[in-house]
Coordinates of C-alpha atoms in Angstrom, one line a residue:
L1262 CA 130.8 48.9 30.4
C1263 CA 127.2 48.4 29.3
S1264 CA 127.8 50.4 26.1
F1265 CA 125.9 47.5 24.4
L1266 CA 122.7 49.0 25.6
G1267 CA 121.1 51.7 23.3
L1268 CA 118.4 52.6 25.8
L1269 CA 118.6 54.8 28.8
Y1270 CA 116.8 53.4 31.9
Q1271 CA 113.9 55.8 31.5
E1272 CA 113.3 54.6 27.9
Y1273 CA 113.7 50.9 28.9
R1274 CA 111.2 51.3 31.8
D1275 CA 108.6 53.0 29.6
K1276 CA 109.0 50.5 26.8
S1277 CA 108.9 47.5 29.2
T1278 CA 105.7 48.7 31.0
R1279 CA 104.0 49.5 27.7
E1280 CA 104.7 46.0 26.5
E1281 CA 103.3 44.6 29.7
I1282 CA 100.1 46.5 29.3
E1283 CA 99.7 45.3 25.7
T1284 CA 100.3 41.7 26.6
R1285 CA 97.7 41.9 29.3
R1286 CA 95.2 43.6 26.9
L1287 CA 95.8 40.7 24.4
Q1288 CA 95.2 38.1 27.1
D1289 CA 92.2 39.8 28.4
S1290 CA 90.6 40.0 25.0
Q1291 CA 90.9 36.2 24.5
T1292 CA 88.3 33.7 25.8
D1293 CA 91.1 31.4 27.0
P1294 CA 94.2 32.9 28.4
E1295 CA 96.2 29.8 27.7
E1296 CA 95.9 30.5 24.0
T1297 CA 98.6 33.1 24.4
S1298 CA 101.2 30.5 24.9
S1299 CA 100.1 28.2 22.1
S1300 CA 102.0 30.2 19.5
E1301 CA 105.3 29.4 21.2
E1302 CA 107.4 26.6 19.7
T1303 CA 107.1 23.4 21.7
P1304 CA 109.8 20.9 21.0
S1305 CA 108.6 17.5 20.0
E1306 CA 110.7 15.8 22.6
A1307 CA 111.8 18.0 25.4
E1308 CA 114.9 17.0 27.3
P1309 CA 115.3 17.9 31.0
T1310 CA 117.1 21.1 31.7
S1311 CA 120.0 19.3 33.5
T1312 CA 121.3 17.9 30.2
I1313 CA 122.2 21.4 29.0
E1314 CA 124.7 21.9 31.8
N1315 CA 126.8 19.0 30.5
K1316 CA 127.2 20.6 27.1
A1317 CA 130.1 22.9 26.3
L1318 CA 128.2 26.0 25.4
P1319 CA 129.8 29.3 24.2
Q1320 CA 130.1 32.2 26.7
I1321 CA 128.2 35.4 26.2
N1322 CA 130.4 38.4 26.6
L1323 CA 127.3 40.4 26.9
L1324 CA 128.4 43.6 28.5
R1325 CA 131.6 43.9 26.4
N1326 CA 129.9 43.5 23.1
S1327 CA 129.3 47.1 22.1
N1328 CA 127.6 46.2 18.8
S1329 CA 124.9 44.1 20.4
R1330 CA 121.3 45.6 20.5
F1331 CA 119.3 42.6 21.7
N1332 CA 116.5 42.9 24.1
L1333 CA 115.6 39.2 24.4
W1334 CA 117.8 36.3 25.6
Q1335 CA 116.6 34.0 22.8
D1336 CA 117.6 36.6 20.2
L1337 CA 121.3 36.5 21.2
P1338 CA 123.4 35.0 18.4
E1339 CA 125.2 32.8 20.9
V1340 CA 121.8 31.4 22.1
Q1341 CA 120.5 31.0 18.5
S1342 CA 123.5 29.1 17.3
S1343 CA 123.9 26.8 20.3
G1344 CA 120.7 24.8 19.5
V1345 CA 119.6 25.3 23.2
L1346 CA 116.2 26.7 22.1
S1347 CA 115.2 23.3 20.7
I1348 CA 116.1 21.6 24.0
L1349 CA 114.6 23.8 26.6
Q1350 CA 110.9 23.7 27.7
P1351 CA 108.9 26.8 26.8
D1352 CA 108.5 27.6 30.6
E1353 CA 112.3 27.5 31.0
I1354 CA 112.8 29.9 28.1
K1355 CA 110.3 32.3 29.7
L1356 CA 112.3 32.1 33.0
Q1357 CA 115.6 32.7 31.1
E1358 CA 114.0 35.8 29.6
A1359 CA 112.9 37.1 33.0
M1360 CA 116.4 36.6 34.5
F1361 CA 118.0 38.2 31.4
E1362 CA 115.7 41.2 31.7
L1363 CA 116.9 41.8 35.3
V1364 CA 120.5 41.9 34.1
T1365 CA 120.0 44.1 31.0
S1366 CA 117.8 46.5 32.8
E1367 CA 120.5 46.9 35.5
A1368 CA 123.0 47.7 32.7
S1369 CA 120.5 50.3 31.3
Y1370 CA 120.0 51.8 34.8
Y1371 CA 123.8 52.0 35.4
K1372 CA 124.2 53.8 32.1
S1373 CA 121.6 56.4 33.1
L1374 CA 123.2 56.9 36.5
N1375 CA 126.6 57.3 34.9
L1376 CA 125.0 60.1 32.7
L1377 CA 123.6 61.8 35.8
V1378 CA 127.0 61.9 37.4
S1379 CA 129.3 62.6 34.4
H1380 CA 127.0 64.9 32.4
F1381 CA 125.2 66.9 35.3
M1382 CA 127.0 66.4 38.6
E1383 CA 130.5 66.8 37.3
N1384 CA 129.8 69.6 34.9
E1385 CA 132.3 72.4 35.6
R1386 CA 129.8 75.3 35.0
L1387 CA 127.3 73.7 37.4
K1388 CA 129.9 73.1 40.0
K1389 CA 130.8 76.9 40.0
I1390 CA 127.1 77.9 40.3
L1391 CA 126.2 75.5 43.2
H1392 CA 127.4 75.9 46.7
Q1393 CA 128.8 72.7 48.2
S1394 CA 125.8 72.2 50.5
E1395 CA 123.3 72.8 47.6
A1396 CA 125.2 70.2 45.5
H1397 CA 125.0 67.7 48.4
I1398 CA 121.2 68.1 48.8
L1399 CA 120.7 67.9 45.0
F1400 CA 122.9 64.8 44.3
S1401 CA 122.9 63.2 47.8
N1402 CA 124.8 59.9 47.9
V1403 CA 124.4 59.2 44.2
L1404 CA 128.1 58.2 43.9
D1405 CA 127.5 55.4 46.5
V1406 CA 124.4 54.3 44.6
M1407 CA 126.3 54.2 41.4
A1408 CA 129.2 52.2 43.0
V1409 CA 126.6 49.7 44.3
S1410 CA 125.0 49.3 40.9
E1411 CA 128.4 48.8 39.2
R1412 CA 129.3 46.0 41.7
F1413 CA 125.9 44.4 41.3
L1414 CA 126.1 44.6 37.5
L1415 CA 129.6 43.0 37.4
D1416 CA 128.4 40.0 39.5
L1417 CA 125.3 39.6 37.3
E1418 CA 127.5 39.9 34.2
Q1419 CA 129.8 37.2 35.5
R1420 CA 126.9 34.9 36.1
V1421 CA 125.5 35.4 32.6
E1422 CA 129.0 34.7 31.1
E1423 CA 129.4 31.4 33.0
N1424 CA 126.8 29.7 30.8
I1425 CA 124.4 30.5 28.0
V1426 CA 121.6 29.0 30.2
I1427 CA 121.5 31.3 33.2
S1428 CA 121.5 29.2 36.4
D1429 CA 120.0 31.9 38.7
V1430 CA 120.2 35.6 39.5
C1431 CA 118.1 35.9 42.6
D1432 CA 120.9 34.6 44.9
I1433 CA 123.1 37.6 43.6
V1434 CA 120.1 40.0 44.2
Y1435 CA 119.7 38.6 47.7
Q1436 CA 123.4 39.1 48.6
H1437 CA 123.6 42.6 47.3
T1438 CA 120.3 43.7 48.8
V1439 CA 121.4 42.5 52.3
N1440 CA 124.9 43.8 52.1
H1441 CA 124.8 47.0 49.9
F1442 CA 121.3 48.3 49.1
S1443 CA 120.9 50.4 52.3
V1444 CA 122.4 53.3 50.1
Y1445 CA 119.0 53.4 48.4
I1446 CA 117.3 54.2 51.7
T1447 CA 119.6 57.2 52.3
Y1448 CA 119.1 58.5 48.8
V1449 CA 115.4 58.1 48.7
S1450 CA 114.8 59.5 52.2
N1451 CA 116.5 62.7 51.0
Q1452 CA 113.9 63.0 48.1
T1453 CA 111.7 65.7 49.8
Y1454 CA 114.6 68.0 50.4
Q1455 CA 116.0 67.2 47.0
E1456 CA 112.8 68.2 45.2
R1457 CA 112.5 71.4 47.3
A1458 CA 116.1 72.4 46.7
Y1459 CA 115.7 71.8 42.9
K1460 CA 112.6 74.0 42.7
Q1461 CA 114.3 76.7 44.8
L1462 CA 117.4 76.7 42.7
L1463 CA 115.4 77.0 39.5
Q1464 CA 113.5 80.0 41.0
D1465 CA 116.5 81.8 42.6
K1466 CA 119.4 81.1 40.3
P1467 CA 118.8 82.0 36.6
A1468 CA 122.4 80.7 35.8
F1469 CA 121.5 77.3 37.2
R1470 CA 118.2 77.2 35.2
E1471 CA 120.2 78.1 32.0
V1472 CA 122.9 75.5 32.5
I1473 CA 120.4 72.7 33.3
S1474 CA 118.3 73.6 30.2
Q1475 CA 121.4 73.4 28.0
L1476 CA 122.6 70.1 29.5
E1477 CA 119.1 68.6 29.0
L1478 CA 119.3 69.6 25.3
D1479 CA 122.4 67.4 24.7
P1480 CA 121.5 64.5 22.4
K1481 CA 123.0 62.1 25.1
C1482 CA 119.9 62.9 27.3
K1483 CA 117.5 61.8 24.5
G1484 CA 115.1 64.6 25.4
L1485 CA 114.8 63.4 29.1
S1486 CA 114.7 66.0 31.9
F1487 CA 117.3 66.4 34.7
S1488 CA 114.6 65.5 37.3
S1489 CA 113.9 62.2 35.5
F1490 CA 117.6 61.3 36.2
L1491 CA 117.3 62.3 39.9
I1492 CA 114.4 59.9 40.6
L1493 CA 116.1 56.9 39.0
P1494 CA 117.2 55.2 42.3
F1495 CA 113.7 55.1 43.8
Q1496 CA 112.2 53.8 40.5
R1497 CA 114.9 51.2 40.2
I1498 CA 114.6 49.7 43.6
T1499 CA 110.8 49.4 43.1
R1500 CA 111.3 47.9 39.6
L1501 CA 113.9 45.4 40.8
K1502 CA 111.3 44.0 43.3
L1503 CA 108.8 43.6 40.4
L1504 CA 111.5 41.9 38.2
V1505 CA 112.2 39.4 41.0
Q1506 CA 108.4 38.8 41.3
N1507 CA 108.3 38.1 37.6
I1508 CA 111.1 35.5 38.1
L1509 CA 109.2 34.0 41.1
K1510 CA 106.1 33.5 39.0
K1511 CA 108.1 31.4 36.5
V1512 CA 110.3 29.2 38.6
E1513 CA 109.3 25.6 39.6
E1514 CA 107.4 25.5 42.9
K1515 CA 109.4 24.1 45.8
S1516 CA 112.6 24.4 43.9
D1517 CA 115.9 26.0 45.0
R1518 CA 115.3 28.8 42.6
E1519 CA 112.0 29.5 44.1
S1520 CA 113.6 29.6 47.5
T1521 CA 116.3 32.1 46.5
A1522 CA 113.7 34.2 44.6
L1523 CA 111.5 34.3 47.8
D1524 CA 114.5 35.3 49.9
A1525 CA 115.5 38.1 47.4
H1526 CA 112.0 39.4 47.2
K1527 CA 111.6 39.5 51.0
E1528 CA 114.8 41.5 51.4
L1529 CA 113.9 43.9 48.5
E1530 CA 110.5 44.4 50.0
T1531 CA 112.2 45.5 53.3
V1532 CA 114.4 48.0 51.5
V1533 CA 111.4 49.4 49.5
K1534 CA 109.3 49.8 52.6
A1535 CA 112.2 51.5 54.4
C1536 CA 112.5 53.9 51.4
N1537 CA 108.8 54.7 51.5
E1538 CA 109.0 55.2 55.2
G1539 CA 112.0 57.5 54.8
V1540 CA 110.2 59.7 52.3
R1541 CA 107.0 59.8 54.4
K1542 CA 108.8 60.5 57.7
M1543 CA 110.5 63.7 56.3
S1544 CA 107.3 65.2 54.9
R1545 CA 105.1 64.0 57.7
T1546 CA 107.1 65.7 60.5
E1547 CA 107.0 69.1 58.7
Q1548 CA 103.3 68.6 58.0
M1549 CA 102.5 67.9 61.6
I1550 CA 104.4 71.0 62.8
S1551 CA 102.4 73.1 60.3
I1552 CA 99.0 71.7 61.4
Q1553 CA 99.9 72.2 65.1
K1554 CA 100.5 75.9 64.5
K1555 CA 97.1 76.3 62.9
L1556 CA 95.0 74.7 65.7
E1557 CA 93.4 76.6 68.6
F1558 CA 91.6 74.5 71.2
K1559 CA 88.2 75.4 72.6
I1560 CA 88.3 72.1 74.5
K1561 CA 91.1 70.5 76.5
S1562 CA 94.2 70.7 74.4
V1563 CA 95.5 67.5 72.7
P1564 CA 99.2 67.3 71.8
I1565 CA 99.2 66.8 68.0
I1566 CA 102.9 66.2 67.2
S1567 CA 104.0 62.6 67.8
H1568 CA 106.5 60.3 66.1
S1569 CA 103.9 57.7 65.5
R1570 CA 101.2 60.1 64.1
W1571 CA 100.5 61.2 60.6
L1572 CA 97.7 62.9 58.6
L1573 CA 95.4 60.6 56.6
K1574 CA 92.8 63.1 55.4
Q1575 CA 91.7 66.7 55.9
G1576 CA 89.0 68.8 54.5
E1577 CA 85.7 70.6 54.8
L1578 CA 82.3 69.0 55.3
Q1579 CA 78.8 70.4 56.0
Q1580 CA 77.4 69.6 59.5
M1581 CA 73.7 69.4 59.9
N1582 CA 72.4 71.7 62.7
G1583 CA 70.2 70.4 65.4
P1584 CA 69.3 66.9 66.4
K1585 CA 68.7 64.0 64.0
T1586 CA 64.9 64.5 64.0
S1587 CA 65.2 67.9 62.3
R1588 CA 66.6 66.3 59.1
T1589 CA 63.2 66.7 57.4
L1590 CA 63.5 70.5 57.6
R1591 CA 64.3 72.2 54.3
T1592 CA 65.9 75.5 55.4
K1593 CA 69.0 77.2 54.0
K1594 CA 70.6 77.1 57.5
L1595 CA 70.3 73.3 57.6
F1596 CA 74.1 72.8 57.3
R1597 CA 77.1 74.7 58.5
E1598 CA 80.8 74.2 57.6
I1599 CA 83.1 72.2 59.8
Y1600 CA 86.7 71.1 59.1
L1601 CA 88.2 67.7 59.9
F1602 CA 91.8 66.6 60.5
L1603 CA 92.0 62.8 60.5
F1604 CA 95.2 61.3 61.7
N1605 CA 96.1 57.6 61.8
D1606 CA 95.0 57.4 65.5
L1607 CA 93.0 60.6 66.1
L1608 CA 90.1 62.7 64.7
V1609 CA 90.1 66.5 65.4
I1610 CA 86.9 68.4 64.5
C1611 CA 87.2 72.2 64.0
R1612 CA 85.6 75.3 62.7
Q1613 CA 87.7 77.5 60.4
I1614 CA 88.4 81.0 62.0
P1615 CA 90.1 84.0 60.4
G1616 CA 93.8 84.0 59.9
D1617 CA 94.0 80.5 58.4
K1618 CA 93.4 79.0 61.8
Y1619 CA 91.1 76.2 63.1
Q1620 CA 89.3 76.1 66.4
V1621 CA 89.0 72.6 67.7
F1622 CA 85.6 71.8 69.4
D1623 CA 85.7 68.0 69.5
S1624 CA 88.0 65.0 69.1
A1625 CA 88.1 61.2 69.4
P1626 CA 90.5 58.3 69.0
R1627 CA 90.2 56.9 65.5
G1628 CA 89.4 53.4 66.8
L1629 CA 86.3 54.8 68.5
L1630 CA 84.7 56.1 65.3
R1631 CA 81.7 54.6 63.4
V1632 CA 80.1 55.7 60.2
E1633 CA 76.7 55.0 58.7
E1634 CA 75.4 56.0 55.2
L1635 CA 72.0 57.6 54.8
E1636 CA 70.2 56.2 51.8
D1637 CA 67.3 57.5 49.7
Q1638 CA 66.9 60.8 51.7
G1639 CA 66.2 63.1 48.8
Q1640 CA 68.4 65.6 47.0
S1641 CA 69.1 67.9 49.9
L1642 CA 70.4 64.9 51.9
A1643 CA 72.4 63.3 49.1
N1644 CA 75.9 62.3 50.1
V1645 CA 75.1 62.6 53.8
F1646 CA 76.5 60.2 56.4
I1647 CA 76.4 59.9 60.2
L1648 CA 79.7 60.0 62.1
R1649 CA 79.5 58.6 65.6
L1650 CA 82.2 59.2 68.2
L1651 CA 81.8 56.4 70.8
E1652 CA 83.9 58.5 73.2
N1653 CA 84.5 62.2 72.4
A1654 CA 86.5 64.9 74.1
D1655 CA 84.0 65.1 77.0
D1656 CA 84.1 61.2 77.4
R1657 CA 80.5 61.0 76.0
E1658 CA 79.1 59.5 72.8
A1659 CA 78.4 62.1 70.1
S1660 CA 76.8 62.0 66.6
Y1661 CA 77.4 64.3 63.7
M1662 CA 75.3 64.3 60.5
L1663 CA 77.8 65.3 57.7
K1664 CA 77.3 66.2 54.1
A1665 CA 80.1 65.8 51.5
S1666 CA 80.4 67.7 48.2
S1667 CA 80.1 64.5 46.1
Q1668 CA 79.5 60.8 46.3
S1669 CA 83.3 60.0 46.0
E1670 CA 84.1 62.5 48.7
M1671 CA 81.5 60.9 51.0
K1672 CA 82.9 57.4 50.4
R1673 CA 86.5 58.5 50.8
W1674 CA 85.7 60.1 54.2
M1675 CA 83.7 57.0 55.3
I1676 CA 86.5 54.6 54.4
S1677 CA 89.2 56.8 56.0
L1678 CA 87.2 57.3 59.2
A1679 CA 86.3 53.7 59.6
P1680 CA 88.8 51.6 57.7
N1681 CA 87.5 48.2 58.9
R1682 CA 84.1 48.8 57.4
R1683 CA 83.2 46.5 54.6
T1684 CA 83.9 47.8 51.1
K1685 CA 81.7 47.0 48.1
F1686 CA 84.1 44.3 46.9
V1687 CA 86.1 42.2 49.3
S1688 CA 89.9 42.5 49.4
F1689 CA 92.0 39.7 47.8
T1690 CA 93.6 39.2 51.2
S1691 CA 90.3 37.5 52.3
R1692 CA 91.2 34.9 49.6
L1693 CA 88.1 35.7 47.5
V1694 CA 88.2 33.7 44.3
D1695 CA 87.2 36.6 42.1
C1696 CA 87.2 40.3 42.5
P1697 CA 87.0 43.2 39.9
Q1698 CA 90.5 44.2 38.7
I1699 CA 92.0 47.1 36.8
Q1700 CA 95.4 47.7 35.2
C1701 CA 96.9 51.1 35.1
V1702 CA 97.4 52.6 31.6
H1703 CA 98.2 56.2 32.7
P1704 CA 100.5 57.0 35.6
Y1705 CA 98.9 58.9 38.5
V1706 CA 100.5 61.0 41.2
A1707 CA 98.4 61.1 44.5
Q1708 CA 97.1 64.5 45.3
Q1709 CA 95.7 63.7 48.8
P1710 CA 97.0 61.4 51.6
D1711 CA 94.1 58.9 50.9
E1712 CA 95.0 58.6 47.2
L1713 CA 97.3 56.0 45.6
S1714 CA 100.1 56.9 43.2
L1715 CA 100.0 54.6 40.2
E1716 CA 102.7 53.4 37.8
L1717 CA 102.0 52.1 34.3
A1718 CA 101.0 48.4 34.3
D1719 CA 100.1 48.2 38.0
V1720 CA 97.3 45.7 38.6
L1721 CA 94.8 46.5 41.4
N1722 CA 91.8 44.8 42.9
I1723 CA 88.8 47.2 42.9
L1724 CA 87.4 47.4 46.5
D1725 CA 85.0 50.2 45.9
K1726 CA 83.9 52.6 43.1
T1727 CA 81.8 55.7 42.9
D1728 CA 79.4 57.0 40.2
D1729 CA 81.5 60.1 39.8
G1730 CA 84.6 58.4 38.5
W1731 CA 86.8 57.3 41.5
I1732 CA 88.0 53.8 42.5
F1733 CA 89.3 52.6 45.8
G1734 CA 91.8 49.9 45.0
E1735 CA 94.4 47.6 46.4
R1736 CA 97.6 47.1 44.4
L1737 CA 98.5 43.4 44.0
H1738 CA 102.3 43.6 44.3
D1739 CA 102.5 45.5 47.6
Q1740 CA 98.9 45.6 49.0
E1741 CA 98.9 49.4 49.2
R1742 CA 95.4 50.9 49.1
G1743 CA 94.0 54.2 48.0
W1744 CA 91.7 56.1 45.7
F1745 CA 92.5 57.1 42.1
P1746 CA 90.5 58.3 39.1
S1747 CA 88.9 55.4 37.1
S1748 CA 90.1 57.0 33.9
M1749 CA 93.7 56.0 34.8
G1750 CA 93.0 52.3 34.2
E1751 CA 91.3 49.6 32.1
E1752 CA 89.2 46.9 33.8
I1753 CA 90.4 43.3 33.4
L1754 CA 87.3 41.5 32.1
N1755 CA 88.6 38.0 31.7
P1756 CA 88.0 36.0 34.9
K1757 CA 90.8 33.6 34.1
I1758 CA 93.3 36.4 33.8
R1759 CA 92.0 37.8 37.2
A1760 CA 92.4 34.4 38.8
Q1761 CA 95.9 34.1 37.3
N1762 CA 96.9 37.5 38.7
L1763 CA 95.7 36.5 42.1
K1764 CA 97.4 33.1 42.0
E1765 CA 100.7 34.7 41.1
C1766 CA 100.2 37.3 43.9
F1767 CA 99.5 34.6 46.5
R1768 CA 102.6 32.8 45.4
V1769 CA 104.8 35.9 45.6
H1770 CA 103.6 36.7 49.1
K1771 CA 103.3 33.2 50.6
S1772 CA 106.4 33.7 52.7
D1773 CA 105.0 37.0 54.0
D1774 CA 101.7 35.2 54.8
S1775 CA 103.4 32.6 57.0
Q1776 CA 105.4 35.3 58.7
R1777 CA 102.1 37.3 59.3
R1778 CA 100.4 34.2 60.7
K1779 CA 103.3 33.7 63.2
L1780 CA 103.1 37.3 64.2
G1781 CA 99.3 37.2 64.5
S1782 CA 99.4 34.2 66.9
R1783 CA 102.3 35.9 68.9
N1784 CA 100.2 39.1 69.2
R1785 CA 97.1 37.2 70.4
Q1786 CA 99.2 35.5 73.1

């Protein structure tokens, strides 16, 4: 099965995202984005798609053809020889390619999963080194994930073999997401423990380290690491959602295919969110326990650990001593260190004390925080802002004048402390016609809770930026927000391409919007 594919999933994913980046670069450099499609062959007299279904077209035994190395649907010999390319509209050819990519990428993914199981998990030497409980944490329910992928792939393969012109694939995606993809949530939720177990095994068991290194050197792995195989399921479920988005952008509006694509996308989004929540829940609980142990309360104690609470940002700031009026003073003792723990619903203000402990001297609900930037106050008051607690631990209003170490750090604190405050550029969710955009050309792993991890080819709206190289962005495909270094991306300069990106995004999320509106009116009632 799927031996027709030369690429492992990691290679496919890298190649595919690089192509996406290059395509967008090309479009962005042109004055008219529509020029990109002018090179495609347009038939002199295009027949409607329905006439194709009446023709007896050859089947594509795609997954059984081990000699095949084709990446594009239109490059398949069966498609080339059928004459179908001269009948189909260019838009339909693009849609066929989008559906075909979903199928071939699943085959590539299954191939990589198969290698993870047969080459690593079932290796006899590794089995002897690992205790059963260690193997369970390391490989989790990967056999269930592989079985689900195989069943999904067989259904996709059957659909492709029914007719050269693929009728649809999103109905199959929908069925499998609803009925089988919960195995991904289990696998991905285990990720925190999996990473920790892997690091521990590398550190504690030289024999494990040695076997893994030898297995990675096998030509079958194509120079890819063991850990790149372990993270495949999470990467795949996220990628699958993007592939369905790509189909959704190409189907006719108000058609049956649009309806099935929207349904499939909605269900995938639910699974991806549950995966993200699973990962966060595991790490958040441990983090909250760790913070609770470090806090000592000078004021009335606040219970920190709660199932609905998590850390958004923590760090040191300089607090200005004395009342606001003394801000003209230029003394060395003007500022003293304080330490903030900001949770999604609570701010805790502390001073660091010996023994890696923090003494809490004030707190406030996050909803009762306001921030205000100080401008043109001279060098000693650069990056200073005022934090107001409308109701602090003593049920009074309190103000703190705080200095950050840089402009980006100041802006990051201000946005985290008061998330509803207007940013420099308005979010796309306000339906703004144009907004600066950036595409990611280097992957980025978030280092702080207020940062956003980026994948290659992600497109984001720029909501704010700093002079010292940071951007606050909102990713178009999932509306996740966060900070990242500006060096990770390239700004999209062509306004038509930006508008096109937004239009596609609105279309993908239009079912979510109607759902949100219903929810909003219900909440108001």
